[in-house]
mmCIF file of C-alpha atoms in Angstrom:
data_model
loop_
_atom_site.group_PDB
_atom_site.id
_atom_site.type_symbol
_atom_site.label_atom_id
_atom_site.label_comp_id
_atom_site.label_asym_id
_atom_site.label_seq_id
_atom_site.Cartn_x
_atom_site.Cartn_y
_atom_site.Cartn_z
ATOM 1 C CA LEU A 1 -61.414 49.676 -1.909
ATOM 2 C CA LEU A 2 -62.598 46.448 -3.804
ATOM 3 C CA ALA A 3 -59.702 47.482 -6.420
ATOM 4 C CA THR A 4 -56.931 48.185 -3.826
ATOM 5 C CA THR A 5 -57.921 44.454 -2.401
ATOM 6 C CA ILE A 6 -57.585 42.817 -5.384
ATOM 7 C CA SER A 7 -54.423 44.559 -6.577
ATOM 8 C CA LYS A 8 -53.060 43.541 -2.917
ATOM 9 C CA LEU A 9 -54.468 39.912 -3.548
ATOM 10 C CA LYS A 10 -52.414 39.932 -6.844
ATOM 11 C CA ASP A 11 -49.441 41.397 -5.425
ATOM 12 C CA ASP A 12 -49.541 38.780 -2.864
ATOM 13 C CA LEU A 13 -50.178 36.212 -5.151
ATOM 14 C CA ALA A 14 -47.136 36.833 -7.310
ATOM 15 C CA ASN A 15 -45.029 37.159 -4.304
ATOM 16 C CA GLY A 16 -46.248 33.884 -3.147
ATOM 17 C CA GLU A 17 -45.316 32.602 -6.800
ATOM 18 C CA ASN A 18 -41.946 33.974 -6.141
ATOM 19 C CA VAL A 19 -41.171 32.669 -2.888
ATOM 20 C CA ALA A 20 -42.436 29.372 -4.537
ATOM 21 C CA GLN A 21 -39.902 29.533 -7.321
ATOM 22 C CA ASP A 22 -36.971 30.468 -4.979
ATOM 23 C CA LEU A 23 -38.019 27.761 -2.959
ATOM 24 C CA GLU A 24 -38.094 25.435 -5.917
ATOM 25 C CA ASP A 25 -34.764 26.546 -7.033
ATOM 26 C CA ASN A 26 -33.381 26.032 -3.346
ATOM 27 C CA LYS A 27 -34.583 22.414 -3.534
ATOM 28 C CA GLU A 28 -33.037 21.730 -6.705
ATOM 29 C CA LEU A 29 -29.632 23.237 -5.493
ATOM 30 C CA ALA A 30 -29.708 21.076 -1.937
ATOM 31 C CA GLU A 31 -30.373 17.657 -4.008
ATOM 32 C CA ALA A 32 -27.593 18.533 -6.739
ATOM 33 C CA LEU A 33 -25.167 19.460 -3.292
ATOM 34 C CA ALA A 34 -26.729 16.220 -1.726
ATOM 35 C CA GLY A 35 -25.585 14.611 -5.022
ATOM 36 C CA GLN A 36 -22.247 15.995 -5.087
ATOM 37 C CA MET A 37 -21.538 15.025 -1.380
ATOM 38 C CA SER A 38 -22.663 10.939 -2.059
ATOM 39 C CA GLU A 39 -20.418 11.127 -5.033
ATOM 40 C CA SER A 40 -17.420 12.452 -2.880
ATOM 41 C CA GLU A 41 -18.369 9.855 0.004
ATOM 42 C CA ASP A 42 -18.309 7.074 -2.750
ATOM 43 C CA SER A 43 -14.982 8.408 -3.946
ATOM 44 C CA ALA A 44 -13.457 8.503 -0.577
ATOM 45 C CA LEU A 45 -15.055 5.156 0.529
ATOM 46 C CA ALA A 46 -13.428 3.760 -2.946
ATOM 47 C CA GLU A 47 -10.169 5.237 -2.322
ATOM 48 C CA VAL A 48 -10.162 3.565 1.235
ATOM 49 C CA GLU A 49 -11.269 0.198 -0.126
ATOM 50 C CA GLU A 50 -8.041 0.524 -2.503
ATOM 51 C CA LEU A 51 -5.719 1.670 0.132
ATOM 52 C CA VAL A 52 -7.092 -1.524 2.151
ATOM 53 C CA GLU A 53 -6.330 -3.961 -0.982
ATOM 54 C CA GLN A 54 -2.958 -2.543 -1.372
ATOM 55 C CA LEU A 55 -2.371 -2.825 2.456
ATOM 56 C CA SER A 56 -3.315 -6.229 1.831
ATOM 57 C CA GLU A 57 -1.068 -7.045 -1.279
ATOM 58 C CA MET A 58 1.789 -5.625 1.177
ATOM 59 C CA GLN A 59 1.381 -8.073 3.571
ATOM 60 C CA THR A 60 1.231 -10.764 1.215
ATOM 61 C CA GLU A 61 4.207 -9.430 -0.589
ATOM 62 C CA LEU A 62 6.372 -8.891 3.045
ATOM 63 C CA SER A 63 5.351 -12.736 3.834
ATOM 64 C CA GLU A 64 6.536 -14.446 0.383
ATOM 65 C CA THR A 65 9.891 -12.072 1.194
ATOM 66 C CA LYS A 66 9.686 -13.657 4.759
ATOM 67 C CA ALA A 67 9.625 -16.978 3.139
ATOM 68 C CA GLU A 68 12.175 -16.507 0.498
ATOM 69 C CA LEU A 69 14.295 -14.941 3.185
ATOM 70 C CA ALA A 70 13.680 -18.402 5.232
ATOM 71 C CA SER A 71 14.606 -20.649 2.207
ATOM 72 C CA THR A 72 17.927 -18.695 1.910
ATOM 73 C CA ASN A 73 18.667 -19.142 5.017
ATOM 74 C CA GLU A 74 17.672 -22.926 5.018
ATOM 75 C CA ALA A 75 20.214 -22.774 1.887
ATOM 76 C CA ASN A 76 22.709 -21.095 3.949
ATOM 77 C CA ASN A 77 22.507 -23.315 6.949
ATOM 78 C CA GLY A 78 22.852 -26.390 4.223
ATOM 79 C CA HIS A 79 26.098 -24.628 2.968
ATOM 80 C CA VAL A 80 27.569 -24.658 6.774
ATOM 81 C CA ALA A 81 26.675 -28.129 7.307
ATOM 82 C CA LYS A 82 28.769 -28.699 4.108
ATOM 83 C CA LEU A 83 31.614 -26.501 5.475
ATOM 84 C CA SER A 84 31.551 -28.572 8.753
ATOM 85 C CA LEU A 85 31.785 -31.656 6.973
ATOM 86 C CA LEU A 86 34.550 -30.152 4.786
ATOM 87 C CA ALA A 87 36.255 -29.306 7.895
ATOM 88 C CA THR A 88 35.882 -32.998 9.072
ATOM 89 C CA THR A 89 37.517 -33.964 5.654
ATOM 90 C CA ILE A 90 40.591 -32.066 6.033
ATOM 91 C CA SER A 91 41.267 -32.919 9.759
ATOM 92 C CA LYS A 92 41.142 -36.558 8.182
ATOM 93 C CA LEU A 93 43.129 -35.788 5.732
ATOM 94 C CA LYS A 94 45.961 -34.333 7.881
ATOM 95 C CA ASP A 95 46.025 -37.761 9.722
ATOM 96 C CA ASP A 96 46.023 -39.178 6.792
ATOM 97 C CA LEU A 97 49.153 -37.069 5.723
ATOM 98 C CA ALA A 98 50.789 -37.648 9.138
ATOM 99 C CA ASN A 99 50.511 -41.428 8.478
ATOM 100 C CA GLY A 100 52.503 -40.685 5.503
ATOM 101 C CA GLU A 101 49.723 -41.430 2.891
ATOM 102 C CA ASN A 102 50.206 -39.375 -0.324
ATOM 103 C CA VAL A 103 47.159 -37.005 -0.372
ATOM 104 C CA ALA A 104 48.065 -34.203 -2.237
ATOM 105 C CA GLN A 105 45.577 -34.825 -4.818
ATOM 106 C CA ASP A 106 42.527 -35.561 -2.304
ATOM 107 C CA LEU A 107 43.948 -32.142 -0.806
ATOM 108 C CA GLU A 108 43.612 -30.305 -4.051
ATOM 109 C CA ASP A 109 40.170 -31.863 -4.934
ATOM 110 C CA ASN A 110 38.883 -30.889 -1.257
ATOM 111 C CA LYS A 111 40.180 -27.122 -2.027
ATOM 112 C CA GLU A 112 38.339 -26.770 -5.294
ATOM 113 C CA LEU A 113 35.036 -27.962 -3.153
ATOM 114 C CA ALA A 114 35.792 -25.578 -0.561
ATOM 115 C CA GLU A 115 36.233 -22.681 -3.211
ATOM 116 C CA ALA A 116 33.189 -23.746 -5.007
ATOM 117 C CA LEU A 117 31.270 -23.723 -2.071
ATOM 118 C CA ALA A 118 32.408 -20.332 -0.409
ATOM 119 C CA GLY A 119 31.498 -19.015 -4.148
ATOM 120 C CA GLN A 120 28.143 -20.527 -3.731
ATOM 121 C CA MET A 121 27.320 -18.838 -0.589
ATOM 122 C CA SER A 122 28.620 -15.607 -1.295
ATOM 123 C CA GLU A 123 26.193 -15.894 -4.294
ATOM 124 C CA SER A 124 23.087 -16.658 -2.118
ATOM 125 C CA GLU A 125 23.903 -13.905 0.196
ATOM 126 C CA ASP A 126 24.383 -11.184 -2.296
ATOM 127 C CA SER A 127 21.349 -12.360 -3.972
ATOM 128 C CA ALA A 128 19.359 -12.436 -0.672
ATOM 129 C CA LEU A 129 20.635 -9.295 0.006
ATOM 130 C CA ALA A 130 19.605 -7.587 -3.169
ATOM 131 C CA GLU A 131 16.194 -8.813 -2.880
ATOM 132 C CA VAL A 132 15.624 -7.709 0.360
ATOM 133 C CA GLU A 133 17.042 -4.015 -0.558
ATOM 134 C CA GLU A 134 14.476 -4.195 -3.490
ATOM 135 C CA LEU A 135 11.425 -5.069 -1.319
ATOM 136 C CA VAL A 136 12.649 -2.523 1.078
ATOM 137 C CA GLU A 137 12.715 0.047 -1.746
ATOM 138 C CA GLN A 138 9.245 -1.172 -2.676
ATOM 139 C CA LEU A 139 7.755 -1.112 0.804
ATOM 140 C CA SER A 140 9.153 2.756 0.792
ATOM 141 C CA GLU A 141 7.333 3.525 -2.373
ATOM 142 C CA MET A 142 4.229 2.159 -1.050
ATOM 143 C CA GLN A 143 4.124 3.788 2.256
ATOM 144 C CA THR A 144 4.876 6.923 0.057
ATOM 145 C CA GLU A 145 1.860 6.194 -2.193
ATOM 146 C CA LEU A 146 -0.106 5.665 0.981
ATOM 147 C CA SER A 147 0.882 8.907 2.624
ATOM 148 C CA GLU A 148 -0.407 10.596 -0.926
ATOM 149 C CA THR A 149 -3.405 9.019 -0.645
ATOM 150 C CA LYS A 150 -4.473 9.739 2.949
ATOM 151 C CA ALA A 151 -3.558 13.321 2.005
ATOM 152 C CA GLU A 152 -5.938 13.198 -0.689
ATOM 153 C CA LEU A 153 -8.525 11.589 1.225
ATOM 154 C CA ALA A 154 -8.149 14.443 3.821
ATOM 155 C CA SER A 155 -8.559 16.974 1.340
ATOM 156 C CA THR A 156 -12.009 15.259 -0.059
ATOM 157 C CA ASN A 157 -13.391 15.043 3.597
ATOM 158 C CA GLU A 158 -12.306 19.010 3.680
ATOM 159 C CA ALA A 159 -14.463 19.413 0.966
ATOM 160 C CA ASN A 160 -17.432 17.253 2.169
ATOM 161 C CA ASN A 161 -17.223 19.251 4.980
ATOM 162 C CA GLY A 162 -17.716 22.638 2.956
ATOM 163 C CA HIS A 163 -20.908 21.143 1.410
ATOM 164 C CA VAL A 164 -22.264 19.769 4.838
ATOM 165 C CA ALA A 165 -21.662 23.772 5.834
ATOM 166 C CA LYS A 166 -23.636 24.515 2.774
ATOM 167 C CA LEU A 167 -26.367 22.320 3.148
ATOM 168 C CA SER A 168 -26.987 23.425 6.675
ATOM 169 C CA LEU A 169 -26.876 27.396 5.915
ATOM 170 C CA LEU A 170 -29.607 26.102 3.038
ATOM 171 C CA ALA A 171 -31.436 24.060 5.252
ATOM 172 C CA THR A 172 -31.481 26.953 7.364
ATOM 173 C CA THR A 173 -32.430 29.500 4.962
ATOM 174 C CA ILE A 174 -35.289 27.303 3.842
ATOM 175 C CA SER A 175 -36.537 27.104 7.336
#
């Protein structure tokens, strides 16, 4: 009877040691999974911070573009004022011609000025249009990149949810 009891106690002790080892293994697995979750969360947070920084840069770039566009509009307004002045000059020259003055050379000079101004206005408009198109293209590329990053973040969140489910299952198993 004593030998049977001792044998049973030895078996119970061996089983207890096995359970203790299983619990230790499960604890190590839980710690590893917790570490992986923390790394995933840190990575996702870093990605979100990077997206916020990119958005801020895009807003700064948009503000700069608006400032450049305002500057271009001011330049165009200056050209309009010059054209208005040119129209007044042409009107005066017509009056001078009606009075019999020889203004052929003045008209030729004013014609060249008008062509130069028209050429400058056309170049300014073409340049401003090219800049706006380039900025629109850059904005589109940034939006595409933002969408891709959001998809990656969603994937990371799904992976984290899987880790949480495993930890819950492990916690339930340990309990």
